[in-house]
Amino acid sequence: MAKCRPGPRTFRYLHVAALLVPLTAFLPGGGSATACEQTGNCLTRMTAATVYVPAYSQVNLRSQERVLTAATLVFHNVDDAVSVTLTSVDYYDHTGKKLKAFVDAPVTLQPFASQSYLVPVNDQTGGIGANFVLTWQAESPTIPPLAEAVMMGGSGTQAFSFASRGQIIKADIVDEAPAGN
């Protein structure tokens, strides 16, 4: 039985194909979306969103003992080129009752800037299931900002901290692009 071996021409075609296939990700009309979907490394761009961020003004330490915590909401603009504007930051208690509006006037954050809002440790009004709801907008499509709540508390000589990340609950989605574009 004769063995079939690829010749120089076959290797030349394989080399050209290996170079051209990755370039299709940069073709207009959906090439980027295809590459994005295949790799799963996509960045969704938005012009506005509403974000829910869990916060905990107190936590259970033991069955009958609750420990108060300070909750700091931190909002990060992670886009390197587009400014974002916070239009509202509201704090709700565990029943869904709005307790406080932190933003009186829109706050614009430049690329990579951050803004924080504090619920002090002695504020027990939020309860164990408190949360922040914030809205932001941008004049052009941007990578969604990062919203996190950092909680800190202590009992006796021991202290603890933990964080929760926001969840987008409403958005004006513009497109998806491969990460890095």
Coordinates of C-alpha atoms in Angstrom, one line a residue:
M1 CA 0.0 0.0 0.0
A2 CA 1.4 3.4 -1.0
K3 CA 1.6 6.1 1.5
C4 CA 0.4 9.6 0.5
R5 CA 2.7 12.4 1.6
P6 CA 1.8 16.0 1.3
G7 CA 4.1 17.9 -1.0
P8 CA 5.5 21.5 -0.7
R9 CA 2.4 22.9 -2.5
T10 CA 0.1 21.4 0.2
F11 CA 2.1 23.0 3.0
R12 CA 2.1 26.4 1.2
Y13 CA -1.7 26.3 1.0
L14 CA -1.9 25.4 4.7
H15 CA 0.4 28.2 5.7
V16 CA -1.7 30.8 3.7
A17 CA -4.9 29.4 5.2
A18 CA -3.5 29.6 8.7
L19 CA -2.6 33.3 8.1
L20 CA -5.9 34.3 6.5
V21 CA -8.4 32.6 8.9
P22 CA -7.6 34.7 11.9
L23 CA -7.8 37.9 9.8
T24 CA -11.5 37.2 9.1
A25 CA -12.2 38.4 12.6
F26 CA -11.4 41.9 11.4
L27 CA -13.7 41.8 8.4
P28 CA -16.7 44.2 8.4
G29 CA -20.2 42.9 8.6
G30 CA -20.1 40.4 11.4
G31 CA -16.6 38.9 11.2
S32 CA -15.9 40.3 14.7
A33 CA -19.1 38.9 16.1
T34 CA -18.2 35.5 14.8
A35 CA -14.8 35.5 16.4
C36 CA -16.2 37.0 19.5
E37 CA -18.9 34.2 19.8
Q38 CA -16.3 31.5 19.0
T39 CA -13.9 32.6 21.7
G40 CA -16.5 33.7 24.3
N41 CA -14.3 36.7 24.9
C42 CA -16.8 39.5 24.1
L43 CA -17.3 43.0 25.4
T44 CA -20.8 44.2 25.2
R45 CA -21.0 48.0 24.7
M46 CA -23.9 50.1 26.2
T47 CA -25.0 53.6 26.3
A48 CA -27.0 53.3 29.6
A49 CA -27.9 50.8 32.3
T50 CA -29.5 50.3 35.6
V51 CA -27.5 48.2 38.1
Y52 CA -28.6 46.4 41.3
V53 CA -25.9 46.0 43.9
P54 CA -26.5 43.9 47.0
A55 CA -25.4 45.5 50.2
Y56 CA -25.5 44.3 53.8
S57 CA -25.8 46.8 56.7
Q58 CA -25.8 43.9 59.1
V59 CA -25.0 40.2 59.0
N60 CA -25.8 37.3 61.3
L61 CA -22.8 36.2 63.4
R62 CA -24.7 33.6 65.5
S63 CA -28.3 32.6 65.5
Q64 CA -29.4 35.5 67.6
E65 CA -26.5 38.0 67.1
R66 CA -26.3 40.5 64.3
V67 CA -23.2 42.5 63.5
L68 CA -23.4 45.9 61.9
T69 CA -21.4 46.6 58.9
A70 CA -20.4 49.7 56.9
A71 CA -21.3 49.4 53.2
T72 CA -19.3 51.4 50.6
L73 CA -20.6 51.4 47.0
V74 CA -17.8 51.9 44.5
F75 CA -18.5 52.7 40.9
H76 CA -15.6 52.3 38.5
N77 CA -15.5 53.6 34.9
V78 CA -13.5 50.8 33.3
D79 CA -13.5 52.3 29.7
D80 CA -10.2 53.8 28.6
A81 CA -11.8 56.4 26.3
V82 CA -15.4 57.1 27.2
S83 CA -16.7 59.1 30.1
V84 CA -19.8 57.9 32.0
T85 CA -22.4 59.8 34.0
L86 CA -24.1 58.6 37.1
T87 CA -27.6 59.9 37.1
S88 CA -28.9 58.2 40.2
V89 CA -27.6 56.2 43.2
D90 CA -30.4 55.0 45.6
Y91 CA -30.2 53.0 48.7
Y92 CA -33.0 50.6 49.6
D93 CA -33.8 48.5 52.7
H94 CA -34.6 44.8 52.9
T95 CA -38.3 45.4 52.1
G96 CA -37.6 47.4 49.0
K97 CA -38.3 50.8 50.5
K98 CA -36.1 53.6 49.2
L99 CA -34.1 55.1 52.1
K100 CA -31.7 57.5 50.5
A101 CA -30.8 59.2 47.2
F102 CA -27.1 59.8 47.1
V103 CA -27.0 61.8 43.8
D104 CA -28.6 65.2 43.6
A105 CA -27.1 66.1 40.3
P106 CA -25.4 63.9 37.6
V107 CA -21.8 63.0 38.3
T108 CA -19.5 62.5 35.3
L109 CA -16.5 60.1 35.6
Q110 CA -13.6 60.3 33.2
P111 CA -12.0 57.1 31.9
F112 CA -10.7 55.0 34.7
A113 CA -12.2 57.3 37.4
S114 CA -14.2 56.0 40.4
Q115 CA -16.8 57.4 42.7
S116 CA -17.8 56.0 46.2
Y117 CA -20.8 56.3 48.5
L118 CA -20.9 55.2 52.2
V119 CA -23.5 53.8 54.4
P120 CA -21.9 54.1 57.9
V121 CA -21.6 51.2 60.3
N122 CA -24.1 52.8 62.7
D123 CA -26.9 53.0 60.0
Q124 CA -29.1 50.0 60.7
T125 CA -32.0 51.0 58.4
G126 CA -31.1 48.8 55.5
G127 CA -31.2 45.5 57.3
I128 CA -29.7 42.3 56.2
G129 CA -30.9 42.6 52.6
A130 CA -30.2 46.2 51.7
N131 CA -29.2 47.2 48.2
F132 CA -28.1 50.0 45.9
V133 CA -29.7 50.7 42.6
L134 CA -27.8 53.0 40.3
T135 CA -28.3 54.3 36.8
W136 CA -25.6 55.6 34.4
Q137 CA -25.4 56.8 30.8
A138 CA -22.7 57.6 28.2
E139 CA -22.8 59.7 25.1
S140 CA -21.2 56.9 23.0
P141 CA -21.1 53.1 23.4
T142 CA -18.9 52.1 26.3
I143 CA -17.8 49.0 28.3
P144 CA -20.2 48.8 31.2
P145 CA -18.8 50.3 34.4
L146 CA -18.1 48.1 37.4
A147 CA -20.2 48.6 40.5
E148 CA -19.3 46.8 43.8
A149 CA -20.3 47.1 47.4
V150 CA -17.6 46.5 50.0
M151 CA -18.9 45.7 53.5
M152 CA -16.7 45.9 56.7
G153 CA -17.6 45.0 60.2
G154 CA -16.3 43.5 63.4
S155 CA -17.1 41.8 66.7
G156 CA -14.8 42.0 69.6
T157 CA -11.2 41.8 68.4
Q158 CA -12.1 40.2 65.0
A159 CA -13.0 42.1 61.9
F160 CA -14.2 41.0 58.5
S161 CA -14.9 42.4 55.0
F162 CA -16.5 41.1 51.9
A163 CA -17.7 42.5 48.6
S164 CA -20.7 42.0 46.2
R165 CA -20.7 42.8 42.5
G166 CA -23.6 44.6 40.8
Q167 CA -26.0 43.0 38.4
I168 CA -27.3 44.9 35.3
I169 CA -31.1 44.8 35.4
K170 CA -31.8 47.1 32.5
A171 CA -29.6 48.2 29.6
D172 CA -29.4 50.0 26.3
I173 CA -27.1 47.5 24.5
V174 CA -25.3 48.8 21.4
D175 CA -23.1 45.9 20.2
E176 CA -20.6 43.2 21.0
A177 CA -17.0 43.4 20.0
P178 CA -14.0 41.1 20.7
A179 CA -12.1 42.0 23.9
G180 CA -9.3 44.4 23.1
N181 CA -11.1 46.2 20.3

